[in-house]
PDB file of C-alpha atoms in Angstrom:
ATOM      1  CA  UNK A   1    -283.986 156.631 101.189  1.00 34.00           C
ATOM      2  CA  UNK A   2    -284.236 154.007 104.057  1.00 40.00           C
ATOM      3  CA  UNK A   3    -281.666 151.956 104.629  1.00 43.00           C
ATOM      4  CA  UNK A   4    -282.854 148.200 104.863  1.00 52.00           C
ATOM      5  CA  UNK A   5    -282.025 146.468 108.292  1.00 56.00           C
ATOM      6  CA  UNK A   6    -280.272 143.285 107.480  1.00 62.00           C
ATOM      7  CA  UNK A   7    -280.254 142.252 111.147  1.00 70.00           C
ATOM      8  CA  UNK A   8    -283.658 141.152 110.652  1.00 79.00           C
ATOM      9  CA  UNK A   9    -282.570 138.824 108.010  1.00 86.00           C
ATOM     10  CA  UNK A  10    -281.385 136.186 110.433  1.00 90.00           C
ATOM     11  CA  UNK A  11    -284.518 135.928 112.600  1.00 92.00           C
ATOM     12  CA  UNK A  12    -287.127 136.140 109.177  1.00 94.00           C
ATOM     13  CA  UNK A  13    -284.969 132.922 108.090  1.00 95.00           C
ATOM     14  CA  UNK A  14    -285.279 131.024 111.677  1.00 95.00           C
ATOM     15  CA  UNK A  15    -289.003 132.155 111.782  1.00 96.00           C
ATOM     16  CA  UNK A  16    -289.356 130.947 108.179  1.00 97.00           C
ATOM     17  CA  UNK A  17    -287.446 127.300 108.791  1.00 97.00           C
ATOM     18  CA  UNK A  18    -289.647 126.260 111.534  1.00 97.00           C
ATOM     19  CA  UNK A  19    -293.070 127.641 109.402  1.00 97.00           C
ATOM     20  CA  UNK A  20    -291.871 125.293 106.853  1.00 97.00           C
ATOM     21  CA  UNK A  21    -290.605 122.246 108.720  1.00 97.00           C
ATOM     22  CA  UNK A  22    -294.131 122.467 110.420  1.00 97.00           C
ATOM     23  CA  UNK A  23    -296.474 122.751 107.499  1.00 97.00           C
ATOM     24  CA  UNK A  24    -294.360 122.067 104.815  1.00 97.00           C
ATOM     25  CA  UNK A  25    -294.112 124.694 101.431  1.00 97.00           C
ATOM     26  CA  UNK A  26    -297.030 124.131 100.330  1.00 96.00           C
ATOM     27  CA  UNK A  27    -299.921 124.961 103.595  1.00 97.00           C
ATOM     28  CA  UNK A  28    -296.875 127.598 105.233  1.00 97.00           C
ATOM     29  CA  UNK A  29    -298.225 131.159 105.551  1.00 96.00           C
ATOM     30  CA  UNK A  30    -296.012 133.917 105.125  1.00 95.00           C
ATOM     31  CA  UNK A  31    -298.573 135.767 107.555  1.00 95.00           C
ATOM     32  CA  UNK A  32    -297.521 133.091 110.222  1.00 96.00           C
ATOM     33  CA  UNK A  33    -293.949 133.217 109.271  1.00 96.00           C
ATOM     34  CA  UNK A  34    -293.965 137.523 110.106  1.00 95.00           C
ATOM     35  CA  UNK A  35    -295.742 136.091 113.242  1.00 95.00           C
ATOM     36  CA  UNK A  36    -293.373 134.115 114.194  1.00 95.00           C
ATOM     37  CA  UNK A  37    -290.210 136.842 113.369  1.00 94.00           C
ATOM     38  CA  UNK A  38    -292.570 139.239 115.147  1.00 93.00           C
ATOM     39  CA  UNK A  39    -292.883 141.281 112.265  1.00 92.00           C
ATOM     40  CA  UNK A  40    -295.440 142.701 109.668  1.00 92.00           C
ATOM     41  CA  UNK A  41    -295.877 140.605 106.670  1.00 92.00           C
ATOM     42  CA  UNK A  42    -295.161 144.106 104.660  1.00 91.00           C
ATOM     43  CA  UNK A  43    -291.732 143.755 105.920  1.00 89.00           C
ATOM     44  CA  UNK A  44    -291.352 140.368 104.751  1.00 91.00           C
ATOM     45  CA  UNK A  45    -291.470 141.382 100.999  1.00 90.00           C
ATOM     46  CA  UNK A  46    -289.414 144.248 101.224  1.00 89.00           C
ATOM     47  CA  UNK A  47    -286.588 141.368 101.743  1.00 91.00           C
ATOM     48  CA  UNK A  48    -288.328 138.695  99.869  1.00 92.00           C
ATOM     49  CA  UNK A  49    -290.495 138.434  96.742  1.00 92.00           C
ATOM     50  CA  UNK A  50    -292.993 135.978  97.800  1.00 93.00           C
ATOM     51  CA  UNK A  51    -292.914 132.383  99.935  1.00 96.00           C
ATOM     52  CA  UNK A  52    -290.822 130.566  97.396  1.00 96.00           C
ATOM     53  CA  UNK A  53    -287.789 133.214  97.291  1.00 95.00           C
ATOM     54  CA  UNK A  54    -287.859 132.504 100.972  1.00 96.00           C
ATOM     55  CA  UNK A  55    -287.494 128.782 100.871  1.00 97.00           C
ATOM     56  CA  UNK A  56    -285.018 128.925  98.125  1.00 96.00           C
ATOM     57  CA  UNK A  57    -282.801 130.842 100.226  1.00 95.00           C
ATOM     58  CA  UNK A  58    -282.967 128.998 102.590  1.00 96.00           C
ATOM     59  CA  UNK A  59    -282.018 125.768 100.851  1.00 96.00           C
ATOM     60  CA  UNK A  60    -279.738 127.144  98.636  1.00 94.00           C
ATOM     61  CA  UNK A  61    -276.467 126.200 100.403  1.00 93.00           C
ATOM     62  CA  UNK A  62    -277.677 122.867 100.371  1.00 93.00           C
ATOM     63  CA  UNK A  63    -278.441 123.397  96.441  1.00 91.00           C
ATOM     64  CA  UNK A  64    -275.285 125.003  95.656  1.00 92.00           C
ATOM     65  CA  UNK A  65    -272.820 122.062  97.674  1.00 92.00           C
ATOM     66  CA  UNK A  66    -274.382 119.324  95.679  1.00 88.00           C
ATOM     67  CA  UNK A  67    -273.935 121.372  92.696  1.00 86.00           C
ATOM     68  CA  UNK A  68    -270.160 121.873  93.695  1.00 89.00           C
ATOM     69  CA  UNK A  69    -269.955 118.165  94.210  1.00 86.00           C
ATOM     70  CA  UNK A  70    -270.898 117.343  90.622  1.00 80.00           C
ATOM     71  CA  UNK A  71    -267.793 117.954  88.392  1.00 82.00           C
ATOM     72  CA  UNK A  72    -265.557 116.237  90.729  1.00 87.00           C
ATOM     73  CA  UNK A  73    -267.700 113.110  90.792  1.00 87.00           C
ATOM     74  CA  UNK A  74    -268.018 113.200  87.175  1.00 85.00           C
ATOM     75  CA  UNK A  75    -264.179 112.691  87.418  1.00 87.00           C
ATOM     76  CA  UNK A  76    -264.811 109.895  89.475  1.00 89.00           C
ATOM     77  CA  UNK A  77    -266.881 107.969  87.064  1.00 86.00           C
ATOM     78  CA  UNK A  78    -264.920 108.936  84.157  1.00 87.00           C
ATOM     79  CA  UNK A  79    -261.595 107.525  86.118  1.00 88.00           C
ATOM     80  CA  UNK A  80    -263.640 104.293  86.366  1.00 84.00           C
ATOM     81  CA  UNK A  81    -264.760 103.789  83.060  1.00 81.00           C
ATOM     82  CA  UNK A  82    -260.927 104.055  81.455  1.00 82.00           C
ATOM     83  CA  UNK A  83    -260.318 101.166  84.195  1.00 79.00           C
ATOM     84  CA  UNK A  84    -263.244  99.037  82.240  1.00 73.00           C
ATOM     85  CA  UNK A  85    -263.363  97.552  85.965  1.00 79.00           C
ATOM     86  CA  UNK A  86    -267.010  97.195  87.666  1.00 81.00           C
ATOM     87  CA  UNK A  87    -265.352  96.969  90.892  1.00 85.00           C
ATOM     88  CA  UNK A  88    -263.673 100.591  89.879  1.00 86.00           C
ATOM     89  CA  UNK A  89    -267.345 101.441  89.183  1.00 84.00           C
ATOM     90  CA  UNK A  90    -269.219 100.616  91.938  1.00 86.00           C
ATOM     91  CA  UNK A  91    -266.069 102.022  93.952  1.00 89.00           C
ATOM     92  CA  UNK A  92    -267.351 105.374  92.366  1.00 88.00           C
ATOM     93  CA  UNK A  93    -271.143 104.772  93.559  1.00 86.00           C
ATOM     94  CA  UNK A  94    -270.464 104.178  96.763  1.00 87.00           C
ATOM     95  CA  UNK A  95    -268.201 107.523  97.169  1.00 90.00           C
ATOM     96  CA  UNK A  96    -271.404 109.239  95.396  1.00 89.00           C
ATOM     97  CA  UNK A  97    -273.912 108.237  97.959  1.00 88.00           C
ATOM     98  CA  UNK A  98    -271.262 109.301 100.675  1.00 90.00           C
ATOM     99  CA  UNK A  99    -270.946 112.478  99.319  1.00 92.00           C
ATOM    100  CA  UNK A 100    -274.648 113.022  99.546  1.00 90.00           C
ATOM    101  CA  UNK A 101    -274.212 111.639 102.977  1.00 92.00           C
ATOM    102  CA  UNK A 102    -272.233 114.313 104.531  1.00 94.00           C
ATOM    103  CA  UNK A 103    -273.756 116.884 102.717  1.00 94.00           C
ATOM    104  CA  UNK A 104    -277.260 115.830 103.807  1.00 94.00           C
ATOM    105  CA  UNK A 105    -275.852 116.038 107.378  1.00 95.00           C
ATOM    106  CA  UNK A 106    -274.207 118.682 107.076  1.00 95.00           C
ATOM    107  CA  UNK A 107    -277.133 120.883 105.904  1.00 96.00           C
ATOM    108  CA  UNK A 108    -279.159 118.415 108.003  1.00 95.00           C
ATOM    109  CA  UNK A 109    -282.139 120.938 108.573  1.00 96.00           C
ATOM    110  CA  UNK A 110    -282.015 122.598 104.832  1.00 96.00           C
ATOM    111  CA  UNK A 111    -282.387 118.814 103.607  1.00 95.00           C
ATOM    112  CA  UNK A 112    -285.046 118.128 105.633  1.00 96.00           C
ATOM    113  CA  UNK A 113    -287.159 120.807 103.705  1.00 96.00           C
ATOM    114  CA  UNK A 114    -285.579 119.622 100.461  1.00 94.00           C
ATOM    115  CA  UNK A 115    -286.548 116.358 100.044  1.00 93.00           C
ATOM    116  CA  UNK A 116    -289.560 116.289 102.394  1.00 94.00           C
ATOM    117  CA  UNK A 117    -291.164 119.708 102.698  1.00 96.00           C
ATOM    118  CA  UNK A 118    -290.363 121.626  99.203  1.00 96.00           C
ATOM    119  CA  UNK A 119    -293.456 120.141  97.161  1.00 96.00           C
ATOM    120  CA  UNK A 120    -295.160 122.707  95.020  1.00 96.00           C
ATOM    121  CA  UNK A 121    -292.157 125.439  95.223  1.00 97.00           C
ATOM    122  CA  UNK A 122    -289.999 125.735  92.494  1.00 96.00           C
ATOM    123  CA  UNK A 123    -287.338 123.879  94.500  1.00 95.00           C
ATOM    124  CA  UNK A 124    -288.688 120.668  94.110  1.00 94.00           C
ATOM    125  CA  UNK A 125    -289.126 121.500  90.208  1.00 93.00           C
ATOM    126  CA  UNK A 126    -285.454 122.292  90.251  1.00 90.00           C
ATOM    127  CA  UNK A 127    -284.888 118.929  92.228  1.00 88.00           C
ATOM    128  CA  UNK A 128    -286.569 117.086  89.648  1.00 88.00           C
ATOM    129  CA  UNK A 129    -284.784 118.271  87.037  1.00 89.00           C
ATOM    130  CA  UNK A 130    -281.633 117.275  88.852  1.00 86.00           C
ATOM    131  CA  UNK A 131    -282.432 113.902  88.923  1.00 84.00           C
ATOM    132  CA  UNK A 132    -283.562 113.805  85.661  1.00 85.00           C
ATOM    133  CA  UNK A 133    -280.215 115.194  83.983  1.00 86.00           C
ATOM    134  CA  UNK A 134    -278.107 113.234  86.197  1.00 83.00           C
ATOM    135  CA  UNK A 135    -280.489 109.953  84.867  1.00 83.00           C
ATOM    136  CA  UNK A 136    -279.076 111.119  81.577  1.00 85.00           C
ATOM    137  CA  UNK A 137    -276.081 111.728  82.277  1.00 84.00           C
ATOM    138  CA  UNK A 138    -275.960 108.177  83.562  1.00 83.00           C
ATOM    139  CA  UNK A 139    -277.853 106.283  80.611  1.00 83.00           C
ATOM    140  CA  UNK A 140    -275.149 108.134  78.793  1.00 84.00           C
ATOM    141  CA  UNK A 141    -272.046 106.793  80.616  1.00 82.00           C
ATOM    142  CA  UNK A 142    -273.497 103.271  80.492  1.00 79.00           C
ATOM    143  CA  UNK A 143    -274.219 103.536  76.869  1.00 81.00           C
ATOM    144  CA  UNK A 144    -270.493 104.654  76.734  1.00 81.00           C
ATOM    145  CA  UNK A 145    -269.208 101.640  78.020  1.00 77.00           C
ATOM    146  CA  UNK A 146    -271.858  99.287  76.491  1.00 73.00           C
ATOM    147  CA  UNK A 147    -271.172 100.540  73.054  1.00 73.00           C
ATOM    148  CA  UNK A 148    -275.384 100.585  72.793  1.00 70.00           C
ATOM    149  CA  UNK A 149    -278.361 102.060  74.017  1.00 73.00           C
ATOM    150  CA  UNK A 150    -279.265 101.655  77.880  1.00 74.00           C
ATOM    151  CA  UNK A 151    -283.057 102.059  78.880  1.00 77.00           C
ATOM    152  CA  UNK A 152    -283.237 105.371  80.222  1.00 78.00           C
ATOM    153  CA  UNK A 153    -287.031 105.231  82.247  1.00 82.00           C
ATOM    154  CA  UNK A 154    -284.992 102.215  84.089  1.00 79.00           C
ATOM    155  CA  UNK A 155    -281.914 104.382  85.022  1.00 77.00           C
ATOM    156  CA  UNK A 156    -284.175 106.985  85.975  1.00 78.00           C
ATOM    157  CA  UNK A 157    -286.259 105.099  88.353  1.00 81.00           C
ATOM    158  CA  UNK A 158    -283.454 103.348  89.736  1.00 79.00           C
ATOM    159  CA  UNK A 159    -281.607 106.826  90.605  1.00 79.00           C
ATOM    160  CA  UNK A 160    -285.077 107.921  92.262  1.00 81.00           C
ATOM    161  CA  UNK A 161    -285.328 105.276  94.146  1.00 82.00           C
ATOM    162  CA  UNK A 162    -281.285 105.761  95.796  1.00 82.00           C
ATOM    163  CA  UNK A 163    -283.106 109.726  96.520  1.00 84.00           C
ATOM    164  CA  UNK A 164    -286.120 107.985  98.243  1.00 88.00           C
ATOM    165  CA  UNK A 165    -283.531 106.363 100.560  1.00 89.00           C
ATOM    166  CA  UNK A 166    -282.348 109.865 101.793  1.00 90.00           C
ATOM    167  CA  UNK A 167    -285.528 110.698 101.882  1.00 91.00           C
ATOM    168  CA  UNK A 168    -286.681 108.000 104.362  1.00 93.00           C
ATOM    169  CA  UNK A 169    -283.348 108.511 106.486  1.00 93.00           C
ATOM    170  CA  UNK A 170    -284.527 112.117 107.174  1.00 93.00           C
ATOM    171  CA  UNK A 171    -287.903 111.399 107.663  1.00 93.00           C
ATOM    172  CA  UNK A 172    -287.011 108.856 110.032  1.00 93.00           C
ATOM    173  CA  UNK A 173    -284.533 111.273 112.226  1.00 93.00           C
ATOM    174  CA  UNK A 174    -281.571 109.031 111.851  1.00 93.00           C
ATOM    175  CA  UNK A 175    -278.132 110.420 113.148  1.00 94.00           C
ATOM    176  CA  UNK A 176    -275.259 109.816 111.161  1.00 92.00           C
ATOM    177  CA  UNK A 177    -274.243 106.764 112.490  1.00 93.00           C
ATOM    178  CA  UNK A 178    -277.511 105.201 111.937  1.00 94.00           C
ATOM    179  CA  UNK A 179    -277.785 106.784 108.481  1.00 93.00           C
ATOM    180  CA  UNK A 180    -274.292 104.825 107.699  1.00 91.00           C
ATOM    181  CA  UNK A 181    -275.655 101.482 108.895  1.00 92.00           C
ATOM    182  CA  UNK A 182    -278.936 101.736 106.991  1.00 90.00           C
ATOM    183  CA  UNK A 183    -277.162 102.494 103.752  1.00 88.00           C
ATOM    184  CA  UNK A 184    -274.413  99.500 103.962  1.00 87.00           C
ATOM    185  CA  UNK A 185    -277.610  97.285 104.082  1.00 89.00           C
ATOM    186  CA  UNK A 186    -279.068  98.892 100.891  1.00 86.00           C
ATOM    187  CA  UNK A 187    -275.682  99.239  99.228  1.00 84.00           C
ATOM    188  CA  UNK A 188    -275.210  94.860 100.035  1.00 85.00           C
ATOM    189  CA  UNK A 189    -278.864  94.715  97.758  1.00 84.00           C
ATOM    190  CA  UNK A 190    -277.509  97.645  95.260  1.00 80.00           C
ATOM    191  CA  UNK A 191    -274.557  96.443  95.060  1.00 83.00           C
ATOM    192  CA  UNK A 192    -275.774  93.077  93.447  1.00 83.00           C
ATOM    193  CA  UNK A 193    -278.043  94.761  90.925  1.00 80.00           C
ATOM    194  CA  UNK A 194    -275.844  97.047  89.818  1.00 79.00           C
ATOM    195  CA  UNK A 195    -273.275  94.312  89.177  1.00 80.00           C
ATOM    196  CA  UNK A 196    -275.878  92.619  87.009  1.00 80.00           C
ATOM    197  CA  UNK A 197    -276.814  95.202  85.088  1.00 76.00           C
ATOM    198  CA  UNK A 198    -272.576  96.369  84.070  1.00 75.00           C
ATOM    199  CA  UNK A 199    -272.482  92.596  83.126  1.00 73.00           C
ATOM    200  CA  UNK A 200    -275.112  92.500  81.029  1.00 74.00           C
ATOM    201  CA  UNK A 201    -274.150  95.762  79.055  1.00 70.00           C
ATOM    202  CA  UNK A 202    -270.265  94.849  78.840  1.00 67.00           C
ATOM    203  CA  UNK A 203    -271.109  91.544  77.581  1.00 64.00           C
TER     204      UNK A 203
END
């Protein structure tokens, strides 16, 4: 029986990341990718199932940090809510969006393809749902401390919208420093509609 050389792994990946940052998931060739690793395309699937296994491994370290970073932000919130405070709360959004932050930089290139190059794999389904439970999860905790029901389409779109800004940061090829600048502008206009919104539903 053969044994499979996993030296190749590393140069199928780098092969694979610049076919996708190019053409996106959607119009990237696995024929092009074996090109580009100077391999046959035969080779490719005898490591891989198809074009989406290989983008989701090469995301998923990305996938799996903001994953980790869940629970322990779900701490965070639930800290703030015993407080009652909306100071304590927005506190807790702003350490949120800089945990995305440095994860975004820190798997700067594996973001790249995750918010701007995944449409059509199962990725950006898996993305999707992400936002979506964490929009519950959200309605939720503001029904919580309202004592009644919080429009959930509104959460949602609001939480898609704070994604679309990490979107346009890595679209736009800001370093870090930048990135941090942009978002203290957007958090100043956040800032004063989330403050409306926890006084209206603590009132």
């Amino acid at each position: 029986m053969a044994v499979k050389d996993h030296t190749l792994d590393d140069k199928i990946i780098k092969a694979a990341t610049a076919e996708f940052l190019e053409h996106g998931f959607q119009d990237a060739s696995l024929r092009r990718i074996a090109q580009r690793a100077h391999l046959s395309t035969g080779a490719l699937y005898t490591r891989y199932k198809g074009k989406d296994a290989l983008f989701c491994a090469i995301v998923e370290k990305a996938l799996e940090e903001i994953s980790r970073e869940f629970e322990p932000m779900r701490q965070v919130y639930m800290e703030a809510q015993k407080s009652a405070s909306v100071e304590k709360i927005l506190e807790a959004i702003q350490q949120e969006e800089k945990v995305y932050l440095d994860i975004m930089f820190k798997y700067y290139t594996q973001c790249i393809l995750l918010f701007c190059r995944s449409e059509g794999s199962s990725v950006q389904r898996k993305w999707q749902q992400f936002i979506e439970y964490k929009a519950k999860e959200t309605v939720a905790y503001f029904s919580e401390i309202a004592k009644k029901e919080v429009d959930p389409d509104g959460i949602e779109l609001l939480l898609s919208e704070q994604f679309q800004c990490y979107r346009c940061i890595l679209q736009k090829g800001m370093n870090k420093k930048k990135a941090i600048a942009c978002l203290k502008t957007v958090e100043v206009f956040h800032e004063a509609g989330w403050r409306e919104i926890f006084q209206r539903i603590m009132s």
